[in-house]
Coordinates of C-alpha atoms in Angstrom, one line a residue:
X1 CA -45.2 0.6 -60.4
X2 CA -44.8 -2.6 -58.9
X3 CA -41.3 -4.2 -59.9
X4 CA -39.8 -7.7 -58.9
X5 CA -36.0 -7.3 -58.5
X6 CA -32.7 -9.7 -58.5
X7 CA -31.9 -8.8 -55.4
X8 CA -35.9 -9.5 -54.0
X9 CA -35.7 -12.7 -56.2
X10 CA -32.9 -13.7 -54.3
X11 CA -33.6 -12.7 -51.1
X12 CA -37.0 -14.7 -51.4
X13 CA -35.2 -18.2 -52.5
X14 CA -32.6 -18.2 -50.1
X15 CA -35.4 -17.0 -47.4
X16 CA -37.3 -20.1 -48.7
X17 CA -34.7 -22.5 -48.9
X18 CA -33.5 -21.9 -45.5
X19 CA -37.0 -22.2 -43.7
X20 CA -37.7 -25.4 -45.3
X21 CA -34.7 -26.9 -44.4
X22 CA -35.3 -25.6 -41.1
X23 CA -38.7 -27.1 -40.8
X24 CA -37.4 -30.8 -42.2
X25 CA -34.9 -30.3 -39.2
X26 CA -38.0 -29.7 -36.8
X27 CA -40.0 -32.7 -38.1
X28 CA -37.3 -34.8 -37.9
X29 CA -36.6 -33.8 -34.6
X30 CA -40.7 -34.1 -33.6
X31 CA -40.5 -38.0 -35.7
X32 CA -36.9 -39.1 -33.3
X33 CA -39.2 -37.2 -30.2
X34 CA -42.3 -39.4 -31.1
X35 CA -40.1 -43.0 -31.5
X36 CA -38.5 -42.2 -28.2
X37 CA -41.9 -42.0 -26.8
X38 CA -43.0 -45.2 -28.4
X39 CA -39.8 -47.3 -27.4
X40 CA -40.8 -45.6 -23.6
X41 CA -44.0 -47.1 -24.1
X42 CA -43.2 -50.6 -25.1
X43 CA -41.1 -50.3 -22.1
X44 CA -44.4 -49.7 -20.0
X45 CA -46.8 -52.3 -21.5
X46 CA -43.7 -54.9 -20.6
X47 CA -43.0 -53.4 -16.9
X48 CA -46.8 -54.2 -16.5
X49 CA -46.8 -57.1 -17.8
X50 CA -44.1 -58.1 -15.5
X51 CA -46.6 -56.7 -12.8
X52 CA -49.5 -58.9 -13.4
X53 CA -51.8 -56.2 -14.9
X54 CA -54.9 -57.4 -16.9
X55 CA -53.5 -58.3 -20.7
X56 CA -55.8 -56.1 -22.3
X57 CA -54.6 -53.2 -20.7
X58 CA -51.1 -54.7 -21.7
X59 CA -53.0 -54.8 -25.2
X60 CA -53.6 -51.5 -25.5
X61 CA -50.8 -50.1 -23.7
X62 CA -48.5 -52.2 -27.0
X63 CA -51.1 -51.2 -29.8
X64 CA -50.6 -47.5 -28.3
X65 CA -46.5 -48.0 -29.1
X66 CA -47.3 -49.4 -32.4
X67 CA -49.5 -46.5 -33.5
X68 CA -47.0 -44.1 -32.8
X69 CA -43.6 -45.7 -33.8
X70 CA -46.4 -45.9 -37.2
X71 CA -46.6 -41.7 -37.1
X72 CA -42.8 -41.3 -36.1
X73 CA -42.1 -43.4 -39.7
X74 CA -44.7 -41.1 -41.3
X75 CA -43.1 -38.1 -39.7
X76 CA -40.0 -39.2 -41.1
X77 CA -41.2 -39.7 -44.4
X78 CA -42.8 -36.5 -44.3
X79 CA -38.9 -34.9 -43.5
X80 CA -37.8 -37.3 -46.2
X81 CA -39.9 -35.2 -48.5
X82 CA -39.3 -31.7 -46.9
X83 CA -35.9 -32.3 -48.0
X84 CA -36.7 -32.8 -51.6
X85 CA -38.6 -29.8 -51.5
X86 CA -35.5 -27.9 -49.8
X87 CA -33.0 -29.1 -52.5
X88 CA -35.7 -27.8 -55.0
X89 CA -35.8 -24.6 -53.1
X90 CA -31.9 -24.2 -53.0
X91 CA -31.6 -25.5 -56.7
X92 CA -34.0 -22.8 -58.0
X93 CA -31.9 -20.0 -55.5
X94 CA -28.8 -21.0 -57.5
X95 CA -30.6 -21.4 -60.8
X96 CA -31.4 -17.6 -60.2
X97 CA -27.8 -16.6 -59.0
X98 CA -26.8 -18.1 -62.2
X99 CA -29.5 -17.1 -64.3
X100 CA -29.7 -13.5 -63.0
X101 CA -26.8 -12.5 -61.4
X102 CA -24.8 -10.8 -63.9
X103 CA -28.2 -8.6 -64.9
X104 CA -28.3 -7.5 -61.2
X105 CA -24.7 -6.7 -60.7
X106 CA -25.1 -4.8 -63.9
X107 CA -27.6 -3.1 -62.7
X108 CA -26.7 -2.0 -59.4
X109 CA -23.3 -0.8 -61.1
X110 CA -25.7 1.1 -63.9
X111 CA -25.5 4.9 -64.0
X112 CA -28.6 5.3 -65.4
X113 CA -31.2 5.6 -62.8
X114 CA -34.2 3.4 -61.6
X115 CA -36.8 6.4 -62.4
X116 CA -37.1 5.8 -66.5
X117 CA -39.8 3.5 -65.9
X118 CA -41.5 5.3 -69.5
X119 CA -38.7 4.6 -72.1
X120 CA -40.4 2.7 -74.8
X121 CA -39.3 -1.2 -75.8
X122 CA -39.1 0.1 -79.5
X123 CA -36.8 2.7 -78.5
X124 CA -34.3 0.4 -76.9
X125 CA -35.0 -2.3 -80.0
X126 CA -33.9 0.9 -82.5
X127 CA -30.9 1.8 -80.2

């Protein structure tokens, strides 16, 4: 019989919560990575500008630095929402802590053993 438990309920949430906070953390990261690279890049299309190289390589060499400060504000956005999803996550580990907790400290405590998988609901409803 296949049986979900407190304890697997809450190793699940806090499992979850923690990687998605983890991987906001990463994009964040990857979106300050990806500015930095466009800020390094504005830097380059006005060094050769300085340098008397044809504008529309200057052209591209700027549109290139918009595009991706464009996908680091996206990328941010996108953490922006991983972190929505991570207080979710963590809201719904401690909704079960508080929901659940008590039953699965009760039960851990329980004499009776795990194996009386066949007692009947009526039974219990009559007792």
């Amino acid at each position: 019989m296949s049986e979900l438990t407190y304890a697997q309920v809450a190793k699940q949430t806090a499992a979850l919560a923690r990687d998605i906070n983890r991987s906001a953390e990463r994009i964040r990261g990857y979106a300050k990575a990806i500015r930095d690279e466009a800020l390094d890049t504005v830097r380059v299309a006005e060094a050769i500008g300085q340098m008397n190289v044809d504008k529309l390589t200057i052209g591209e060499t700027r549109d290139l630095a918009r595009r991706m400060d464009a996908v680091a504000v996206a990328a941010v956005e996108y953490a922006a929402a991983g972190d929505a999803t991570a207080r979710a996550a963590t809201a719904a580990h401690e909704q079960n802590k508080t929901s659940h907790s008590g039953i699965g400290e009760a039960a851990a405590r329980s004499s009776v053993g795990r194996e009386i998988y066949d007692v009947k609901s009526g039974w219990l409803a009559q007792e």
